[in-house]
Amino acid sequence: MGGRGQAVSDGAARSLLRIEERADRLVVTLDRPEKRNAIDADLVAALHELCARLEREPKLLLLTGGTEGIFAAGADIAQLRERDRIDALAAINQAVFARLRALPMPTVAAVDGPALGGGAELSYACDLRICTARAFFGQPEVRLGIIAGAGATHRLPTLVGETRAKELLFTGRRVDAAEALRIGLVNRVVDEPAELLDVAHELLDEMAKASPLALRLTKLAVDAPVGAHPQIDLLGQAVLFEDPEKHRRMTEFLDRKKR
Ligand code: COA
């Protein structure tokens, strides 16, 4: 009855995430290089812990596989092969990616090398993506006899349009960095892997200049279903109009103009 490969750690597993804490952000590196950062139950558990931490204490997130030429090779196929229908219904990867997607503050994936299957879906679960010129994305699930069940069927059409998404999901064709940029799958391509994280930090630095509450409410509004507009925007703005931070920022602007 299911249970195999569930997203629970036995507590003995080594951490598969390296986490660097900064004042305004966490920098999180997937750290299972021997399996090309394949996402197994322990990594899912570590991602849940990360999400819990960012839900408690909202910060920006930079999520990367590092700059050694791999983002993530997808769900762990050895575990995936053994999972049954009860495991599928437990939404193991789906749930943690949805949790990541719903984090309060913006998230950026920095991708160097392959982001395949669940690895690509992990990057789609972030708000923005940047990648190196040698990065590529792909959804090979149908060739393994499964669907891309951890977000690609709905996030990919939103990102690149239904026509392109269907081609990628039906064929498993890989998208290189240039195409990813052209079709809007990534925000930037960085030529040199050594510069990937600097460029990602520059993007986060721009966001860090914003009022954190304005960022949070903007993310909530952008991610809200169409039917929730304009009410969600009105409520968000109502909260912000009475936020002292808004008053301070606008006063600072006006005073600067007077000088
Ligand atoms: N699940 C489990 N193990 C994986 C894996 C995955 N998704 N991807 C890679 N690995 C393991 C390999 O089995 C190998 O293990 P071993 O050293 O014990 O034999 C190790 O990681 C290195 O993989 P290898 O294929 O030799 O690395 P590479 O650098 O030549 O190629 C990839 C990297 C990502 C292109 C290739 O590993 C790959 O295509 N992986 C599968 C991608 C996929 O289909 N993902 C969809 C899953 S839904």
Coordinates of C-alpha atoms and ligand atoms in Angstrom, one line a residue:
M1 CA 0.0 0.0 0.0
G2 CA 2.2 2.8 -1.2
G3 CA 4.6 4.4 1.3
R4 CA 7.7 3.5 -0.7
G5 CA 9.8 6.6 -1.5
Q6 CA 7.5 8.8 0.5
A7 CA 8.6 12.4 1.3
V8 CA 9.7 11.6 4.8
S9 CA 13.3 11.6 5.9
D10 CA 14.4 9.1 8.5
G11 CA 16.4 11.9 10.1
A12 CA 19.7 10.1 9.4
A13 CA 20.1 11.4 5.8
R14 CA 22.7 14.0 5.1
S15 CA 21.4 17.3 4.1
L16 CA 21.0 17.5 0.3
L17 CA 20.7 21.3 0.4
R18 CA 23.5 23.7 1.2
I19 CA 22.0 26.8 2.6
E20 CA 23.7 30.2 2.9
E21 CA 21.7 32.8 4.8
R22 CA 22.0 36.5 4.0
A23 CA 20.1 39.4 5.5
D24 CA 17.5 39.5 2.7
R25 CA 17.8 36.1 1.0
L26 CA 18.7 32.5 1.2
V27 CA 21.0 31.0 -1.3
V28 CA 20.2 27.3 -1.6
T29 CA 22.3 24.8 -3.6
L30 CA 21.1 21.3 -4.5
D31 CA 23.8 19.0 -3.3
R32 CA 23.5 15.5 -4.6
P33 CA 26.1 15.7 -7.4
E34 CA 26.7 12.0 -7.6
K35 CA 23.2 11.5 -8.8
R36 CA 23.1 14.8 -10.8
N37 CA 20.8 16.3 -8.1
A38 CA 18.1 13.8 -8.9
I39 CA 15.2 14.6 -6.6
D40 CA 14.7 11.7 -4.1
A41 CA 12.5 11.5 -1.0
D42 CA 15.3 13.0 1.2
L43 CA 15.7 16.0 -1.2
V44 CA 11.9 16.4 -1.2
A45 CA 12.0 16.4 2.7
A46 CA 14.8 19.0 2.7
L47 CA 12.9 21.2 0.3
H48 CA 9.8 21.0 2.6
E49 CA 12.1 22.1 5.5
L50 CA 13.4 24.9 3.4
C51 CA 9.8 26.0 2.6
A52 CA 8.8 25.9 6.2
R53 CA 11.7 28.1 7.1
L54 CA 10.8 30.6 4.4
E55 CA 7.1 30.6 5.4
R56 CA 8.1 31.4 9.0
E57 CA 10.7 34.0 8.0
P58 CA 10.0 35.3 4.5
K59 CA 13.1 36.1 2.4
L60 CA 14.1 36.1 -1.2
L61 CA 15.3 32.8 -2.5
L62 CA 18.1 31.9 -4.9
L63 CA 17.9 28.2 -5.8
T64 CA 20.6 26.7 -7.8
G65 CA 22.4 23.4 -8.6
G66 CA 25.7 25.3 -8.5
T67 CA 28.0 26.1 -11.4
E68 CA 29.4 22.6 -12.1
G69 CA 27.1 22.0 -15.1
I70 CA 24.0 20.4 -13.5
F71 CA 20.8 21.9 -12.2
A72 CA 18.8 18.7 -11.6
A73 CA 18.3 15.5 -13.5
G74 CA 14.7 15.1 -12.5
A75 CA 12.9 12.9 -10.1
D76 CA 15.0 10.0 -8.8
I77 CA 14.2 7.3 -11.4
A78 CA 15.3 4.5 -9.1
Q79 CA 12.6 5.6 -6.5
L80 CA 10.1 6.5 -9.2
R81 CA 10.2 3.1 -10.8
E82 CA 9.1 1.5 -7.5
R83 CA 6.3 3.9 -6.8
D84 CA 2.7 2.8 -7.1
R85 CA -0.6 4.5 -7.7
I86 CA -1.0 5.4 -4.0
D87 CA 2.4 7.1 -4.1
A88 CA 1.4 9.0 -7.2
L89 CA -1.8 10.2 -5.5
A90 CA 0.4 11.4 -2.5
A91 CA 1.7 14.1 -4.9
I92 CA 5.2 13.8 -3.6
N93 CA 7.0 16.2 -5.9
Q94 CA 3.9 18.1 -7.0
A95 CA 3.2 19.1 -3.4
V96 CA 6.6 20.4 -2.5
F97 CA 6.9 22.3 -5.8
A98 CA 3.5 23.9 -5.2
R99 CA 4.7 24.9 -1.7
L100 CA 7.8 26.4 -3.2
R101 CA 5.7 28.2 -5.8
A102 CA 3.6 29.7 -3.1
L103 CA 6.4 31.1 -1.0
P104 CA 5.8 34.6 0.2
M105 CA 8.7 36.3 -1.4
P106 CA 10.1 36.0 -5.0
T107 CA 12.3 33.1 -5.9
V108 CA 14.9 32.8 -8.7
A109 CA 16.3 29.6 -10.1
A110 CA 19.9 29.7 -11.5
V111 CA 20.3 26.9 -13.9
D112 CA 23.7 25.6 -15.2
G113 CA 23.5 22.5 -17.3
P114 CA 20.5 20.1 -17.6
A115 CA 17.2 20.8 -15.9
L116 CA 15.2 17.7 -16.9
G117 CA 11.9 16.2 -15.9
G118 CA 11.2 17.1 -12.3
G119 CA 14.4 19.3 -12.4
A120 CA 12.8 21.5 -15.0
E121 CA 9.6 21.5 -13.0
L122 CA 11.6 22.6 -10.0
S123 CA 12.8 25.6 -11.9
Y124 CA 9.3 26.4 -13.2
A125 CA 8.2 26.4 -9.5
C126 CA 10.4 29.4 -9.0
D127 CA 9.1 32.8 -10.1
L128 CA 12.1 33.6 -12.4
R129 CA 14.8 31.6 -14.1
I130 CA 18.2 32.5 -15.3
C131 CA 20.6 30.1 -16.9
T132 CA 24.0 29.6 -18.5
A133 CA 24.5 29.2 -22.2
R134 CA 25.1 25.4 -21.7
A135 CA 21.8 24.9 -19.8
F136 CA 19.0 23.0 -21.3
F137 CA 15.4 22.1 -20.2
G138 CA 13.3 19.1 -21.2
Q139 CA 10.4 17.0 -20.2
P140 CA 11.3 13.4 -21.1
E141 CA 8.6 11.8 -18.9
V142 CA 6.5 10.3 -21.6
R143 CA 9.5 8.4 -22.8
L144 CA 9.7 6.9 -19.3
G145 CA 6.1 6.0 -19.4
I146 CA 4.7 8.7 -17.1
I147 CA 3.3 12.2 -17.3
A148 CA 5.2 15.3 -16.2
G149 CA 3.1 15.3 -13.1
A150 CA 4.9 17.8 -10.9
G151 CA 3.8 21.1 -12.5
A152 CA 4.9 21.1 -16.2
T153 CA 1.4 20.3 -17.6
H154 CA 0.1 23.6 -16.2
R155 CA 3.1 25.8 -15.5
L156 CA 4.8 25.2 -18.9
P157 CA 1.8 26.4 -20.9
T158 CA 1.6 29.5 -18.7
L159 CA 5.3 30.2 -19.3
V160 CA 5.6 29.5 -23.0
G161 CA 2.1 29.1 -24.4
E162 CA 0.0 25.9 -25.0
T163 CA 1.4 25.2 -28.5
R164 CA 5.0 25.1 -27.5
A165 CA 4.3 23.4 -24.2
K166 CA 2.4 20.6 -25.9
E167 CA 5.3 20.0 -28.3
L168 CA 7.8 19.9 -25.5
L169 CA 5.6 17.6 -23.3
F170 CA 4.7 15.3 -26.2
T171 CA 8.2 15.0 -27.7
G172 CA 10.5 15.4 -24.8
R173 CA 12.6 17.6 -27.0
R174 CA 15.3 19.6 -25.1
V175 CA 15.3 23.4 -25.2
D176 CA 18.7 25.0 -25.2
A177 CA 19.4 28.3 -23.5
A178 CA 19.0 30.4 -26.6
E179 CA 15.6 29.0 -27.3
A180 CA 14.6 29.2 -23.6
L181 CA 15.3 32.9 -23.7
R182 CA 13.5 33.4 -27.0
I183 CA 10.3 31.6 -25.8
G184 CA 10.3 33.3 -22.4
L185 CA 11.2 30.2 -20.3
V186 CA 14.2 32.1 -18.8
N187 CA 14.7 35.8 -18.0
R188 CA 18.5 35.9 -18.8
V189 CA 21.2 33.8 -20.3
V190 CA 24.7 34.2 -18.9
D191 CA 27.7 33.2 -21.1
E192 CA 30.1 32.2 -18.3
P193 CA 29.0 29.7 -15.7
A194 CA 31.3 31.5 -13.2
E195 CA 29.1 34.6 -13.6
L196 CA 25.7 32.8 -13.1
L197 CA 25.3 33.5 -9.4
D198 CA 26.5 37.1 -9.6
V199 CA 23.9 37.8 -12.3
A200 CA 21.3 36.0 -10.2
H201 CA 22.3 38.1 -7.2
E202 CA 22.0 41.3 -9.3
L203 CA 18.5 40.4 -10.2
L204 CA 17.7 39.7 -6.5
D205 CA 19.4 43.0 -5.5
E206 CA 17.0 44.9 -7.7
M207 CA 14.1 43.1 -5.9
A208 CA 15.6 43.7 -2.5
K209 CA 15.3 47.5 -3.1
A210 CA 11.5 47.1 -2.9
S211 CA 9.3 47.2 0.1
P212 CA 9.1 43.6 1.2
L213 CA 5.4 43.8 1.9
A214 CA 4.8 45.4 -1.6
L215 CA 6.8 42.5 -3.1
R216 CA 4.7 39.9 -1.2
L217 CA 1.4 41.4 -2.2
T218 CA 2.5 41.8 -5.8
K219 CA 3.4 38.1 -6.0
L220 CA 0.1 37.2 -4.4
A221 CA -1.8 39.4 -6.9
V222 CA 0.1 38.1 -10.0
D223 CA -0.4 34.5 -8.9
A224 CA -4.1 34.9 -8.1
P225 CA -6.6 33.4 -10.5
V226 CA -8.1 35.7 -13.2
G227 CA -11.4 35.8 -11.3
A228 CA -9.8 37.2 -8.2
H229 CA -8.9 40.5 -10.0
P230 CA -9.4 43.3 -9.4
Q231 CA -10.5 42.6 -5.9
I232 CA -7.1 41.1 -4.8
D233 CA -5.3 44.2 -6.2
L234 CA -7.7 46.5 -4.4
L235 CA -7.2 44.7 -1.1
G236 CA -3.5 44.6 -1.5
Q237 CA -3.3 48.2 -2.3
A238 CA -5.6 49.0 0.6
V239 CA -3.1 47.3 2.9
L240 CA -0.1 49.0 1.4
F241 CA -1.7 52.5 1.4
E242 CA -1.7 52.4 5.2
D243 CA 1.7 50.8 5.5
P244 CA 4.2 53.2 7.1
E245 CA 6.9 51.9 4.7
K246 CA 4.9 53.3 1.8
H247 CA 4.6 56.7 3.5
R248 CA 8.3 56.7 4.3
R249 CA 9.3 55.8 0.7
M250 CA 7.1 58.4 -0.9
T251 CA 8.1 61.1 1.5
E252 CA 11.8 60.3 0.8
F253 CA 11.1 60.6 -2.9
L254 CA 9.3 63.9 -2.5
D255 CA 12.0 65.4 -0.2
R256 CA 14.7 64.3 -2.6
K257 CA 12.9 66.2 -5.4
K258 CA 12.7 69.4 -3.3
R259 CA 16.4 69.4 -2.7
Ligands
COA1 N1 17.3 9.5 -11.2 C1 18.2 8.7 -10.6 N2 19.5 8.7 -10.9 C2 19.9 9.5 -11.8 C3 19.1 10.4 -12.5 C4 17.7 10.4 -12.2 N3 16.8 11.2 -12.8 N4 19.8 11.1 -13.4 C5 21.1 10.7 -13.3 N5 21.2 9.7 -12.3 C6 22.4 9.0 -11.9 C7 22.8 8.0 -12.9 O1 22.1 6.8 -12.8 C8 24.3 7.9 -12.5 O2 24.3 7.0 -11.3 P1 25.5 6.0 -11.1 O3 26.8 6.8 -11.2 O4 25.2 5.3 -9.8 O5 25.4 5.1 -12.3 C9 24.6 9.3 -12.0 O6 23.4 9.9 -11.7 C10 25.3 10.1 -13.1 O7 24.5 10.1 -14.2 P2 25.1 10.1 -15.7 O8 23.9 9.8 -16.7 O9 26.3 9.2 -15.8 O10 25.5 11.6 -15.8 P3 25.8 12.5 -17.1 O11 26.4 13.7 -16.6 O12 26.4 11.7 -18.2 O13 24.3 12.9 -17.7 C11 22.0 13.7 -17.4 C12 23.5 13.8 -16.9 C13 21.2 14.5 -16.5 C14 21.9 14.2 -18.8 C15 21.6 12.2 -17.4 O14 21.9 11.6 -16.2 C16 20.1 12.0 -17.6 O15 19.6 12.0 -18.7 N6 19.4 11.7 -16.5 C17 18.0 11.3 -16.6 C18 17.1 12.5 -17.0 C19 15.7 12.1 -17.0 O16 15.2 11.4 -17.8 N7 14.9 12.8 -16.0 C20 13.5 12.6 -16.0 C21 13.1 12.0 -14.7 S1 11.4 12.1 -14.5

